[in-house]
mmCIF file of C-alpha atoms in Angstrom:
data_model
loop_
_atom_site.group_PDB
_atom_site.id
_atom_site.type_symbol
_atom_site.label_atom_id
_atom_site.label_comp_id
_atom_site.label_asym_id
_atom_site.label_seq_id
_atom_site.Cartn_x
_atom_site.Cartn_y
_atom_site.Cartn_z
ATOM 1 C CA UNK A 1047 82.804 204.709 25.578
ATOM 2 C CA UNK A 1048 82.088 207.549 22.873
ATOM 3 C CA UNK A 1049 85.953 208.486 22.887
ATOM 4 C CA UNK A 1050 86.404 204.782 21.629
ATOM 5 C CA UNK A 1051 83.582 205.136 19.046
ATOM 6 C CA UNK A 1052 84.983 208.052 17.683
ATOM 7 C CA UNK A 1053 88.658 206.678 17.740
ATOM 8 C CA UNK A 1054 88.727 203.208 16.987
ATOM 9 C CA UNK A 1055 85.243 201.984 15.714
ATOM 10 C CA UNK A 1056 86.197 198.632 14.859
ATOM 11 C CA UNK A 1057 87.336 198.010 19.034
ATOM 12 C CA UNK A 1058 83.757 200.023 20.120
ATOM 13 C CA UNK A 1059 81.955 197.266 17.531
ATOM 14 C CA UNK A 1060 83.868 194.359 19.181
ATOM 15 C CA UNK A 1061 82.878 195.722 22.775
ATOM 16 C CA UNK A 1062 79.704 196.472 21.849
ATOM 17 C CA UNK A 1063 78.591 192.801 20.514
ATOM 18 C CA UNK A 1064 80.595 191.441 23.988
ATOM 19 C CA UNK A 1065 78.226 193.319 25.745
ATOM 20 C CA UNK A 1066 75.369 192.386 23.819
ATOM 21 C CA UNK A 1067 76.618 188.618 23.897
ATOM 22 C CA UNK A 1068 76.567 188.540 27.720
ATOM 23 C CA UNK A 1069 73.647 190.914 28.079
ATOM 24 C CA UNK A 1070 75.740 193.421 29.289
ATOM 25 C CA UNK A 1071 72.982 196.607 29.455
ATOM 26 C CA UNK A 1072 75.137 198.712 31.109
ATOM 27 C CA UNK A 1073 78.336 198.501 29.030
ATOM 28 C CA UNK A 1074 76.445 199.068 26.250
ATOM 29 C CA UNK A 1075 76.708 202.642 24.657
ATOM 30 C CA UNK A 1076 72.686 202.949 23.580
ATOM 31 C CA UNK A 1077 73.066 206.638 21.622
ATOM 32 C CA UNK A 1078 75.923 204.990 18.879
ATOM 33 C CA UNK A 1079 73.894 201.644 19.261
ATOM 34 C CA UNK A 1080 71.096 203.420 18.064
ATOM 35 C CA UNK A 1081 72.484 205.562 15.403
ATOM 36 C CA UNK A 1082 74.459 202.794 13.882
ATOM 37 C CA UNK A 1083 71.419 200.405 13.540
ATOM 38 C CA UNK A 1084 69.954 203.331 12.089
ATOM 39 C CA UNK A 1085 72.388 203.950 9.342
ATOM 40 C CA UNK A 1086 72.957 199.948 8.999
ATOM 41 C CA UNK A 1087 69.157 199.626 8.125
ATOM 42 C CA UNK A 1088 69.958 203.052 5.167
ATOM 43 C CA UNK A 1089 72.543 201.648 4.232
ATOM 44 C CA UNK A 1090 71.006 198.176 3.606
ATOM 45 C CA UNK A 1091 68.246 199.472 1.618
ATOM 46 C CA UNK A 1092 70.609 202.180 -0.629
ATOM 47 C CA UNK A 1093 72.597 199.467 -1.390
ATOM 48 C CA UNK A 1094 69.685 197.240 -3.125
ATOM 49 C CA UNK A 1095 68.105 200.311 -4.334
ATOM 50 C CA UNK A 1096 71.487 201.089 -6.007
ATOM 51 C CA UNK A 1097 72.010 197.614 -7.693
ATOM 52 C CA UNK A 1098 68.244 197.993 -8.227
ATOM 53 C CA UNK A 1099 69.110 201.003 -10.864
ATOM 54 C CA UNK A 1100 71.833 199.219 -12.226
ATOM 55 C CA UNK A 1101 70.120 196.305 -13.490
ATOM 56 C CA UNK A 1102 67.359 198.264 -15.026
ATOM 57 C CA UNK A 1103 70.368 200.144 -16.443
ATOM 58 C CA UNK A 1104 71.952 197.738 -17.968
ATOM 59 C CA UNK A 1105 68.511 196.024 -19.094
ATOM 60 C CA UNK A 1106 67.574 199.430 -21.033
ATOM 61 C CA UNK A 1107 70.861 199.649 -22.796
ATOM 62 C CA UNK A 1108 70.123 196.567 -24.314
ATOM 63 C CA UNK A 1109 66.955 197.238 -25.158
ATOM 64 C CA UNK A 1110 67.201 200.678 -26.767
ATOM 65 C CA UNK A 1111 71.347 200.818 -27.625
ATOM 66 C CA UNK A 1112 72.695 199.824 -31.463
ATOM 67 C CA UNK A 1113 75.890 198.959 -30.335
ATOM 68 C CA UNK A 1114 76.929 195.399 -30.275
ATOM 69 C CA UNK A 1115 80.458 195.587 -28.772
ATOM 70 C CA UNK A 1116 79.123 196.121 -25.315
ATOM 71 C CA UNK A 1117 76.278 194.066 -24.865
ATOM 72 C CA UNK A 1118 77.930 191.034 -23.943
ATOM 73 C CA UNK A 1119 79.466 193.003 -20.815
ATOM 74 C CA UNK A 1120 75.961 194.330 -20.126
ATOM 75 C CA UNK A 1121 74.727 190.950 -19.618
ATOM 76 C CA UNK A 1122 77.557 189.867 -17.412
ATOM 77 C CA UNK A 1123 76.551 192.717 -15.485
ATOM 78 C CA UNK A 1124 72.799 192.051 -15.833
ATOM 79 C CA UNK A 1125 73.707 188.507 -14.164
ATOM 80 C CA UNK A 1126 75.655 190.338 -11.445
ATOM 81 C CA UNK A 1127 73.467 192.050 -10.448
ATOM 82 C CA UNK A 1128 70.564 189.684 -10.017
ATOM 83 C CA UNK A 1129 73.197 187.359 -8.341
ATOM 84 C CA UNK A 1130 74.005 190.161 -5.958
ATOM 85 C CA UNK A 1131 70.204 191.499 -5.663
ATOM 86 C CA UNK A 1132 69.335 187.476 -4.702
ATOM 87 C CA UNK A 1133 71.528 187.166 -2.004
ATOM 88 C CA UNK A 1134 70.589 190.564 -0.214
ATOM 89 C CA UNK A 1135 67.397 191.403 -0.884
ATOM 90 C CA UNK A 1136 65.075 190.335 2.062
ATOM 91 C CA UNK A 1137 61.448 190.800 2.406
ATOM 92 C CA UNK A 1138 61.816 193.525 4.978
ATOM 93 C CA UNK A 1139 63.967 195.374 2.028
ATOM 94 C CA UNK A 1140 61.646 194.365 -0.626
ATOM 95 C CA UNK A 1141 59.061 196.365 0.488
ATOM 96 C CA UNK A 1142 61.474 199.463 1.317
ATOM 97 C CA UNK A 1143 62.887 199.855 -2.411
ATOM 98 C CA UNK A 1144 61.206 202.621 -4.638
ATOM 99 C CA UNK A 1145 61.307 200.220 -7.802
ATOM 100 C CA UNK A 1146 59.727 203.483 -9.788
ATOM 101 C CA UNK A 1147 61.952 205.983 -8.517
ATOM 102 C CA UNK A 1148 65.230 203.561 -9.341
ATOM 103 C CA UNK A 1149 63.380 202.652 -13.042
ATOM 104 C CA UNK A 1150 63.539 206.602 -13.463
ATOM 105 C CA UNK A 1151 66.854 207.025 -12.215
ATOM 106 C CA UNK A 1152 67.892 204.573 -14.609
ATOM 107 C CA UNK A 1153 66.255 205.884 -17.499
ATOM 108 C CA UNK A 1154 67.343 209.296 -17.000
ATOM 109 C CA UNK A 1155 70.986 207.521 -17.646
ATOM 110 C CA UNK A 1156 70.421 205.547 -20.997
ATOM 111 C CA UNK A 1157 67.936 207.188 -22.684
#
């Protein structure tokens, strides 16, 4: 089972959630199980902590930036993101993202 995790991921995922759909325990390889609900949880949360930043971003630029040719792109992108934030932000997430530490990260970009 790890050879076929490390050579064809997308066949180990298809096995994998077989196995799990007939509760299979013992065709189930627990170490990569593990590890990829692991990074599936990081990943989750980077990935709303990320768009996160970018809306804050894109809010500050409007807020402190003189130019006008932009800012109609900015708040395409402001409503992007907030579209994109809606759909995948859960409350399990909400209370994993560092809204300070992405407000910071932002700032550090615009002003």
């Amino acid at each position: 089972m790890t050879n076929l995790y490390e050579t064809d991921f997308f066949e180990w995922t298809k096995i994998q959630a077989r196995a799990l759909n007939e509760h299979n325990i013992e065709a189930l390889d627990w170490e990569h199980l593990k590890e990829e609900i692991e990074d599936l949880g990081k990943e989750q949360i980077h990935a709303v902590s990320s768009l996160v930043k970018r809306l804050i971003e894109h809010k500050l630029k409007l807020e402190y930036s003189s130019d006008s040719y932009p800012r109609n792109h900015w708040k395409r992108e402001i409503n992007n993101f907030e579209d994109e934030i809606e759909i995948r932000l859960t409350k399990t997430l909400l209370n994993k993202i560092d809204i300070e530490k992405e407000y910071e990260r932002a700032k550090r970009l615009v002003l």
